[in-house]
Short mmCIF file of C-alpha atoms in Angstrom, two decimals:
data_model
loop_
_atom_site.label_atom_id
_atom_site.label_comp_id
_atom_site.label_asym_id
_atom_site.label_seq_id
_atom_site.Cartn_x
_atom_site.Cartn_y
_atom_site.Cartn_z
CA UNK A 25 7.86 38.16 -1.74
CA UNK A 26 6.66 36.99 1.66
CA UNK A 27 5.03 33.71 2.72
CA UNK A 28 1.65 33.78 4.37
CA UNK A 29 2.27 35.61 7.66
CA UNK A 30 2.61 33.29 10.62
CA UNK A 31 2.60 34.91 14.01
CA UNK A 32 3.80 33.39 17.25
CA UNK A 33 0.16 33.49 18.32
CA UNK A 34 -1.06 31.53 15.29
CA UNK A 35 1.76 28.99 15.64
CA UNK A 36 0.96 28.47 19.33
CA UNK A 37 -2.73 28.02 18.49
CA UNK A 38 -1.93 25.48 15.75
CA UNK A 39 0.27 23.50 18.14
CA UNK A 40 -2.44 23.52 20.81
CA UNK A 41 -5.04 22.27 18.29
CA UNK A 42 -2.71 19.57 16.97
CA UNK A 43 -2.87 20.91 13.42
CA UNK A 44 0.93 21.18 13.30
CA UNK A 45 3.97 20.02 15.21
CA UNK A 46 7.07 21.82 16.36
CA UNK A 47 9.02 19.69 13.90
CA UNK A 48 6.82 21.01 11.07
CA UNK A 49 7.32 24.60 12.21
CA UNK A 50 11.08 24.19 12.42
CA UNK A 51 11.41 22.48 9.05
CA UNK A 52 9.38 25.29 7.47
CA UNK A 53 11.54 27.92 9.18
CA UNK A 54 14.74 26.19 8.03
CA UNK A 55 13.43 26.06 4.47
CA UNK A 56 12.48 29.73 4.51
CA UNK A 57 15.85 30.67 5.97
CA UNK A 58 17.53 28.87 3.07
CA UNK A 59 15.20 30.47 0.51
CA UNK A 60 15.97 33.92 1.91
CA UNK A 61 19.70 33.44 2.41
CA UNK A 62 20.06 36.61 0.31
CA UNK A 63 18.95 38.62 3.33
CA UNK A 64 22.04 37.57 5.32
CA UNK A 65 19.87 37.51 8.44
CA UNK A 66 21.58 34.68 10.32
CA UNK A 67 25.07 34.42 11.79
CA UNK A 68 24.70 30.81 12.94
CA UNK A 69 21.96 28.28 12.37
CA UNK A 70 22.34 24.54 13.06
CA UNK A 71 19.50 22.40 11.75
CA UNK A 72 20.44 19.43 13.97
CA UNK A 73 20.36 21.57 17.11
CA UNK A 74 16.97 23.13 16.39
CA UNK A 75 15.39 19.89 15.18
CA UNK A 76 16.52 18.18 18.40
CA UNK A 77 14.74 20.91 20.36
CA UNK A 78 11.62 20.43 18.24
CA UNK A 79 11.58 16.66 18.80
CA UNK A 80 11.79 17.23 22.56
CA UNK A 81 8.92 19.71 22.40
CA UNK A 82 6.73 17.35 20.37
CA UNK A 83 7.46 14.56 22.85
CA UNK A 84 6.36 16.78 25.73
CA UNK A 85 3.17 17.69 23.94
CA UNK A 86 2.40 14.03 23.22
CA UNK A 87 2.97 13.21 26.89
CA UNK A 88 0.74 16.06 28.07
CA UNK A 89 3.63 17.92 29.74
CA UNK A 90 3.72 21.03 27.55
CA UNK A 91 5.68 23.78 29.31
CA UNK A 92 3.81 26.86 28.06
CA UNK A 93 1.70 28.10 25.12
CA UNK A 94 4.89 28.85 23.16
CA UNK A 95 6.40 25.40 23.71
CA UNK A 96 7.67 24.39 20.25
CA UNK A 97 7.57 27.85 18.66
CA UNK A 98 10.82 29.06 17.02
CA UNK A 99 12.35 32.34 18.26
CA UNK A 100 15.54 33.75 16.73
CA UNK A 101 18.18 35.34 18.97
CA UNK A 102 20.31 38.43 18.31
CA UNK A 103 24.01 37.60 18.33
CA UNK A 104 24.76 39.63 21.47
CA UNK A 105 22.64 37.35 23.69
CA UNK A 106 24.60 34.51 25.26
CA UNK A 107 23.26 31.12 24.18
CA UNK A 108 24.53 27.76 25.38
CA UNK A 109 24.04 26.00 22.04
CA UNK A 110 25.24 28.70 19.61
CA UNK A 111 28.39 30.86 19.68
CA UNK A 112 28.05 34.55 20.53
CA UNK A 113 30.20 36.89 18.43
CA UNK A 114 28.43 40.29 18.47
CA UNK A 115 29.21 40.11 14.71
CA UNK A 116 32.76 41.26 15.40
CA UNK A 117 36.29 39.92 15.06
CA UNK A 118 36.82 41.52 18.49
CA UNK A 119 35.22 38.47 20.08
CA UNK A 120 33.40 38.75 23.41
CA UNK A 121 35.19 37.74 26.57
CA UNK A 122 32.09 36.21 28.07
CA UNK A 123 30.93 32.97 29.65
CA UNK A 124 30.59 30.04 27.26
CA UNK A 125 27.81 27.49 27.47
CA UNK A 126 25.31 29.68 29.34
CA UNK A 127 22.11 31.47 28.39
CA UNK A 128 21.16 35.10 28.88
CA UNK A 129 18.28 35.38 31.36
CA UNK A 130 15.70 36.12 28.66
CA UNK A 131 16.94 33.19 26.57
CA UNK A 132 16.81 30.93 29.64
CA UNK A 133 13.25 32.07 30.32
CA UNK A 134 12.20 31.24 26.77
CA UNK A 135 13.99 27.90 26.84
CA UNK A 136 12.28 27.01 30.13
CA UNK A 137 8.97 27.73 28.39
CA UNK A 138 9.87 25.29 25.60
CA UNK A 139 10.50 27.86 22.87
CA UNK A 140 12.90 26.68 20.17
CA UNK A 141 16.09 28.76 20.21
CA UNK A 142 16.35 29.18 16.45
CA UNK A 143 19.86 30.37 15.66
CA UNK A 144 21.62 33.73 16.03
CA UNK A 145 20.83 36.76 13.93
CA UNK A 146 23.06 39.30 12.20
CA UNK A 147 23.62 42.65 13.90
CA UNK A 148 25.63 45.84 13.66
CA UNK A 149 29.06 45.15 15.19
CA UNK A 150 28.75 45.23 18.98
CA UNK A 151 25.37 46.97 18.48
CA UNK A 152 27.30 50.22 17.91
CA UNK A 153 25.34 51.49 14.92
CA UNK A 154 21.83 51.89 13.54
CA UNK A 155 22.19 50.67 9.94
CA UNK A 156 23.35 47.03 10.25
CA UNK A 157 25.89 47.84 7.53
CA UNK A 158 28.91 47.02 9.73
CA UNK A 159 29.09 43.32 10.58
CA UNK A 160 31.69 40.58 10.45
CA UNK A 161 29.43 38.66 8.03
CA UNK A 162 28.34 41.65 5.96
CA UNK A 163 25.16 43.75 5.99
CA UNK A 164 21.63 42.47 6.39
CA UNK A 165 19.23 43.26 3.53
CA UNK A 166 15.67 44.49 3.80
CA UNK A 167 13.06 41.86 2.83
CA UNK A 168 10.84 44.53 1.26
CA UNK A 169 13.62 45.64 -1.08
CA UNK A 170 17.13 44.24 -0.80
CA UNK A 171 18.54 47.51 -2.17
CA UNK A 172 17.59 49.09 1.17
CA UNK A 173 18.96 48.74 4.69
CA UNK A 174 17.21 46.98 7.54
CA UNK A 175 18.30 49.49 10.12
CA UNK A 176 20.07 48.28 13.23
CA UNK A 177 21.49 47.17 15.34
CA UNK A 178 19.01 44.26 15.49
CA UNK A 179 18.70 44.12 11.70
CA UNK A 180 18.96 40.36 11.32
CA UNK A 181 16.19 39.79 13.86
CA UNK A 182 13.80 42.21 12.14
CA UNK A 183 14.60 40.82 8.68
CA UNK A 184 14.00 37.23 9.83
CA UNK A 185 10.61 38.19 11.26
CA UNK A 186 9.56 40.37 8.31
CA UNK A 187 10.51 37.64 5.82
CA UNK A 188 8.36 35.09 7.65
CA UNK A 189 11.28 32.87 8.66
CA UNK A 190 10.27 33.11 12.33
CA UNK A 191 7.37 34.79 14.06
CA UNK A 192 9.56 36.53 16.62
CA UNK A 193 13.16 37.35 17.45
CA UNK A 194 15.10 39.01 20.24
CA UNK A 195 16.75 42.41 19.95
CA UNK A 196 18.51 44.88 22.21
CA UNK A 197 17.91 48.63 22.29
CA UNK A 198 20.33 51.40 23.30
CA UNK A 199 19.18 54.17 20.99
CA UNK A 200 16.44 52.42 19.05
CA UNK A 201 18.06 49.13 18.03
CA UNK A 202 14.82 47.15 18.48
CA UNK A 203 12.52 49.86 17.09
CA UNK A 204 14.64 51.08 14.17
CA UNK A 205 14.87 47.76 12.27
CA UNK A 206 11.30 46.88 13.24
CA UNK A 207 10.17 50.10 11.55
CA UNK A 208 12.42 49.70 8.52
CA UNK A 209 11.16 46.13 8.00
CA UNK A 210 7.50 46.75 8.86
CA UNK A 211 7.15 44.62 11.99
CA UNK A 212 6.51 45.31 15.68
CA UNK A 213 9.20 46.11 18.25
CA UNK A 214 9.03 46.76 21.99
CA UNK A 215 11.62 48.37 24.28
CA UNK A 216 10.70 47.84 27.94
CA UNK A 217 11.13 50.39 30.72
CA UNK A 218 14.77 50.49 31.81
CA UNK A 219 15.13 48.14 34.79
CA UNK A 220 12.07 45.98 34.06
CA UNK A 221 13.85 43.53 31.73
CA UNK A 222 17.05 41.70 32.66
CA UNK A 223 20.20 42.59 30.73
CA UNK A 224 22.05 39.61 32.22
CA UNK A 225 23.85 37.72 29.47
CA UNK A 226 23.18 40.43 26.87
CA UNK A 227 26.56 41.85 25.86
CA UNK A 228 26.44 45.53 26.75
CA UNK A 229 26.82 48.56 24.56
CA UNK A 230 25.94 51.18 27.19
CA UNK A 231 24.72 49.64 30.43
CA UNK A 232 22.66 52.62 31.61
CA UNK A 233 20.84 52.86 28.26
CA UNK A 234 20.51 49.19 27.18
CA UNK A 235 17.23 47.29 27.22
CA UNK A 236 16.43 43.87 25.69
CA UNK A 237 13.18 43.61 23.77
CA UNK A 238 11.11 41.46 21.39
CA UNK A 239 10.50 41.91 17.67
CA UNK A 240 7.40 40.18 16.30
CA UNK A 241 4.69 40.11 13.65
CA UNK A 242 1.80 41.33 15.82
CA UNK A 243 0.87 43.06 19.06
CA UNK A 244 -0.59 39.76 20.30
CA UNK A 245 2.86 38.23 19.82
CA UNK A 246 4.44 40.96 21.92
CA UNK A 247 1.89 40.26 24.66
CA UNK A 248 2.87 36.58 24.55
CA UNK A 249 6.59 37.33 24.75
CA UNK A 250 6.83 40.20 27.23
CA UNK A 251 6.26 37.95 30.29
CA UNK A 252 9.60 36.32 29.49
CA UNK A 253 11.31 39.73 29.54
CA UNK A 254 9.73 41.59 32.43
CA UNK A 255 10.47 40.90 36.08
CA UNK A 256 13.26 40.91 38.65
CA UNK A 257 16.46 38.95 38.13
CA UNK A 258 19.10 38.55 40.89
CA UNK A 259 21.75 38.66 38.17
CA UNK A 260 20.76 42.22 37.18
CA UNK A 261 20.50 44.61 40.12
CA UNK A 262 18.73 47.20 37.95
CA UNK A 263 15.69 44.89 38.01
CA UNK A 264 15.56 44.58 41.81
CA UNK A 265 12.18 46.32 41.98
CA UNK A 266 10.89 45.14 38.62
CA UNK A 267 7.40 43.69 38.54
CA UNK A 268 6.42 40.78 36.29
CA UNK A 269 4.16 41.28 33.29
CA UNK A 270 0.53 41.70 34.28
CA UNK A 271 -2.12 42.37 31.68
CA UNK A 272 -3.75 45.77 32.14
CA UNK A 273 -6.50 47.82 30.53
CA UNK A 274 -5.71 50.95 28.57
CA UNK A 275 -6.99 54.29 29.90
CA UNK A 276 -10.50 55.05 28.64
CA UNK A 277 -9.35 58.20 26.84
CA UNK A 278 -5.55 58.20 26.67
CA UNK A 279 -3.89 61.60 26.32
CA UNK A 280 -1.50 61.57 23.37
CA UNK A 281 1.14 64.23 22.83
CA UNK A 282 2.46 64.33 19.25
CA UNK A 283 6.05 65.55 19.51
CA UNK A 284 7.04 68.04 16.80
CA UNK A 285 9.36 71.00 16.31
CA UNK A 286 13.08 71.70 16.05
CA UNK A 287 15.14 68.55 16.31
CA UNK A 288 12.07 66.42 15.59
CA UNK A 289 11.72 67.04 11.84
CA UNK A 290 10.49 64.33 9.48
CA UNK A 291 9.58 63.91 5.82
CA UNK A 292 6.13 65.09 4.72
CA UNK A 293 5.14 61.55 3.76
CA UNK A 294 6.05 60.15 7.16
CA UNK A 295 4.40 63.02 9.03
CA UNK A 296 1.15 62.54 7.11
CA UNK A 297 1.13 58.78 7.75
CA UNK A 298 1.62 59.22 11.49
CA UNK A 299 -0.93 62.02 11.82
CA UNK A 300 -3.46 59.96 9.88
CA UNK A 301 -2.90 56.98 12.16
CA UNK A 302 -3.24 59.11 15.29
CA UNK A 303 -6.42 60.77 14.06
CA UNK A 304 -8.00 57.47 13.05
CA UNK A 305 -7.24 56.12 16.49
CA UNK A 306 -9.65 58.61 17.98
CA UNK A 307 -7.49 59.55 20.98
CA UNK A 308 -7.21 62.98 22.56
CA UNK A 309 -4.14 64.34 20.78
CA UNK A 310 -2.25 67.63 20.52
CA UNK A 311 1.11 68.75 19.15
CA UNK A 312 3.86 69.51 21.65
CA UNK A 313 7.41 70.79 21.24
CA UNK A 314 10.39 69.85 23.41
CA UNK A 315 13.09 72.54 23.66
CA UNK A 316 16.85 71.93 23.43
CA UNK A 317 16.52 68.56 21.69
CA UNK A 318 19.99 68.72 20.16
CA UNK A 319 21.57 69.33 23.60
CA UNK A 320 19.74 66.32 25.02
CA UNK A 321 20.80 64.27 22.00
CA UNK A 322 24.42 65.24 22.68
CA UNK A 323 23.99 64.04 26.27
CA UNK A 324 22.68 60.64 25.09
CA UNK A 325 25.56 60.37 22.62
CA UNK A 326 28.17 61.22 25.26
CA UNK A 327 26.82 58.67 27.75
CA UNK A 328 26.68 56.01 25.03
CA UNK A 329 30.24 56.63 23.88
CA UNK A 330 31.76 56.84 27.38
CA UNK A 331 30.13 53.64 28.60
CA UNK A 332 30.94 51.71 25.42
CA UNK A 333 34.57 52.82 25.50
CA UNK A 334 34.83 51.89 29.17
CA UNK A 335 33.50 48.39 28.52
CA UNK A 336 35.87 47.80 25.60
CA UNK A 337 38.90 49.58 27.09
CA UNK A 338 41.18 46.56 27.50
CA UNK A 339 40.44 45.01 24.12
CA UNK A 340 40.66 48.40 22.43
CA UNK A 341 44.13 48.84 23.96
CA UNK A 342 45.38 45.30 23.34
CA UNK A 343 43.82 44.54 19.94
CA UNK A 344 42.49 47.73 18.31
CA UNK A 345 42.66 46.20 14.81
CA UNK A 346 40.12 43.54 15.85
CA UNK A 347 37.40 46.19 15.57
CA UNK A 348 36.27 47.58 12.23
CA UNK A 349 37.50 51.08 11.55
CA UNK A 350 33.98 52.47 12.05
CA UNK A 351 33.47 50.88 15.47
CA UNK A 352 37.02 51.69 16.54
CA UNK A 353 36.45 55.36 15.67
CA UNK A 354 33.35 55.42 17.92
CA UNK A 355 35.28 53.82 20.77
CA UNK A 356 38.22 56.18 20.37
CA UNK A 357 35.80 59.12 20.42
CA UNK A 358 34.44 57.89 23.75
CA UNK A 359 37.96 57.97 25.17
CA UNK A 360 38.18 61.70 24.42
CA UNK A 361 35.18 62.65 26.56
CA UNK A 362 36.32 64.09 29.88
CA UNK A 363 34.88 63.25 33.29
CA UNK A 364 33.40 66.74 33.52
CA UNK A 365 31.71 66.35 30.14
CA UNK A 366 30.34 62.96 31.17
CA UNK A 367 28.94 64.43 34.39
CA UNK A 368 27.37 67.31 32.47
CA UNK A 369 25.69 64.75 30.19
CA UNK A 370 24.22 63.02 33.23
CA UNK A 371 22.90 66.35 34.53
CA UNK A 372 21.25 66.97 31.18
CA UNK A 373 19.77 63.50 31.35
CA UNK A 374 18.15 64.31 34.70
CA UNK A 375 16.76 67.55 33.24
CA UNK A 376 15.38 65.67 30.24
CA UNK A 377 13.60 63.11 32.42
CA UNK A 378 12.12 65.88 34.58
CA UNK A 379 10.96 67.74 31.47
CA UNK A 380 9.27 64.70 29.93
CA UNK A 381 7.59 63.42 33.08
CA UNK A 382 6.60 66.69 34.72
CA UNK A 383 7.13 69.54 32.28
CA UNK A 384 4.76 68.59 29.47
CA UNK A 385 1.54 68.45 31.45
CA UNK A 386 -0.70 65.40 31.56
CA UNK A 387 -0.02 62.61 29.07
CA UNK A 388 -0.28 58.86 28.72
CA UNK A 389 1.68 58.50 25.50
CA UNK A 390 4.24 60.52 23.55
CA UNK A 391 3.86 59.88 19.81
CA UNK A 392 6.47 60.16 17.07
CA UNK A 393 7.38 58.51 13.80
CA UNK A 394 9.84 55.71 14.51
CA UNK A 395 11.98 56.88 11.60
CA UNK A 396 11.90 60.28 9.84
CA UNK A 397 12.20 58.59 6.43
CA UNK A 398 11.51 55.09 5.06
CA UNK A 399 14.49 52.71 5.05
CA UNK A 400 17.36 54.34 3.10
CA UNK A 401 19.20 52.65 0.26
CA UNK A 402 22.33 50.62 0.91
CA UNK A 403 25.40 52.85 0.90
CA UNK A 404 23.45 56.11 1.22
CA UNK A 405 25.51 58.25 3.59
CA UNK A 406 23.08 61.11 4.19
CA UNK A 407 19.35 61.78 4.45
CA UNK A 408 17.38 64.99 3.84
CA UNK A 409 14.00 65.64 5.43
CA UNK A 410 12.13 68.57 6.94
CA UNK A 411 14.89 71.00 6.01
CA UNK A 412 17.55 68.84 7.66
CA UNK A 413 20.51 67.07 6.08
CA UNK A 414 22.03 64.50 8.44
CA UNK A 415 24.03 61.29 8.32
CA UNK A 416 22.04 58.10 7.76
CA UNK A 417 23.20 56.92 11.18
CA UNK A 418 21.72 60.00 12.87
CA UNK A 419 18.53 59.77 10.81
CA UNK A 420 17.92 56.25 12.11
CA UNK A 421 18.21 57.29 15.77
CA UNK A 422 16.49 60.67 15.17
CA UNK A 423 13.39 59.87 17.22
CA UNK A 424 14.41 56.78 19.18
CA UNK A 425 17.15 57.94 21.57
CA UNK A 426 14.77 59.85 23.93
CA UNK A 427 13.23 56.57 25.06
CA UNK A 428 16.64 55.31 26.14
CA UNK A 429 17.87 58.54 27.72
CA UNK A 430 14.69 58.70 29.83
CA UNK A 431 14.28 54.93 30.28
CA UNK A 432 10.71 54.93 28.93
CA UNK A 433 8.83 51.93 27.50
CA UNK A 434 8.44 52.27 23.72
CA UNK A 435 6.65 50.41 20.96
CA UNK A 436 7.00 50.68 17.19
CA UNK A 437 4.13 49.59 14.99
CA UNK A 438 3.67 49.80 11.19
CA UNK A 439 0.98 52.24 10.10
CA UNK A 440 1.40 52.76 6.34
CA UNK A 441 3.47 52.09 3.23
CA UNK A 442 5.55 54.71 1.44
CA UNK A 443 5.22 55.58 -2.23
CA UNK A 444 8.24 53.37 -2.95
CA UNK A 445 6.70 50.40 -1.17
CA UNK A 446 8.60 50.57 2.12
CA UNK A 447 7.02 50.49 5.59
CA UNK A 448 6.25 53.60 7.64
CA UNK A 449 5.95 53.09 11.39
CA UNK A 450 4.79 55.05 14.40
CA UNK A 451 6.41 55.00 17.84
CA UNK A 452 4.52 55.37 21.10
CA UNK A 453 6.39 56.08 24.35
CA UNK A 454 4.75 55.47 27.73
CA UNK A 455 5.43 56.45 31.30
CA UNK A 456 8.05 54.46 33.25
CA UNK A 457 6.75 51.08 34.37
CA UNK A 458 3.57 51.41 32.30
CA UNK A 459 4.67 48.86 29.70
CA UNK A 460 1.44 46.88 29.79
CA UNK A 461 -0.73 49.99 29.51
CA UNK A 462 1.35 51.18 26.56
CA UNK A 463 0.83 47.86 24.80
CA UNK A 464 -2.94 48.11 25.28
CA UNK A 465 -3.01 51.67 23.96
CA UNK A 466 -1.11 50.52 20.86
CA UNK A 467 -4.04 48.21 19.99
CA UNK A 468 -6.19 51.33 19.60
CA UNK A 469 -4.09 52.37 16.59
CA UNK A 470 -3.26 48.93 15.24
CA UNK A 471 -6.89 47.87 14.87
CA UNK A 472 -7.62 50.72 12.45
CA UNK A 473 -4.96 49.81 9.86
#
């Protein structure tokens, strides 16, 4: 089903050794994109545009003026990042009212490093959903089994990486939208600490929850890409104190808390896979329960809906029919939340952060499955696991929203395969600002697969 895996790291090494060219990489990626058109992973892809970028990269390399190790490597871009050479639609008929002909900061950073901006990927409309089933161009399909969803909202990015079209792609994460499709498609996804990665030029869903992040085929790829995400940006005041990426060592004996209990249920198969991965990793690990999870979930949901409705207020008033009925219903629900309810949600958020950081004792990492079940089938409305019966939408965000509500760095990595051949992934959440340490700890579990 898949071509021989090619990581960003292996592509960069091949370019450095002269065993391939950027033109070769791009032509291969274009061919694979055509072969896997059934995935519906791309919104826009212009072969002339990307081949022009590749020719410029190869000319730099020939002249000895290579810009960075990833000069010439293709990276796909989620369709809510502004890009100067591709339109940005957020996969909606309610088109963005945003600057044309400019790049989001992360895209600009990658372009300055010589990376090839390889088209725009399919996504859940305006990132307001976790299935990737609602899109102006139709749903994305899972490369492992096209009868199953990719998860969302960055479903096209994860599908393109999992199918071997590109080694990496950009996503955005408000309640798991980098980690959810990464897990469903069996690749790696990283959500940085809130305020360490610039949101400038990434169309918002909920500005106090949003974080841009990479999706890739390996942890080494994430390490190569994170420097282009992390750091201060004058265009995003939330990053005013952000530090750039700096490689760090993992703690000698990291303390891992495995989060379980009410509100954190999962299928037996997923639980076994995650526990096995944690035990093989050899870390100090114990089970811990967090009380009142459903109340904290309600707080995350209220903040998300209020901020999304506020951002879309004018368009929702002027052109409500431009949104799909599903997205419009979410936005209308946000309008019904009162100021007092919104303030109460923010108070709960503060309590949740205090509980995680100071109420659980010492820890370096909080561990969870990324998803409570393997990727559901297309059109499945509900999921049952651990005595719970919930909507598919809620099942996808079941474990991921805490990282956004608390602003923690999070990584999703594949750890096993289900009995029906779909990926099972584990999520690790670190302390705020400890993105590099979290990445290093993840190697401890990835190396034992």
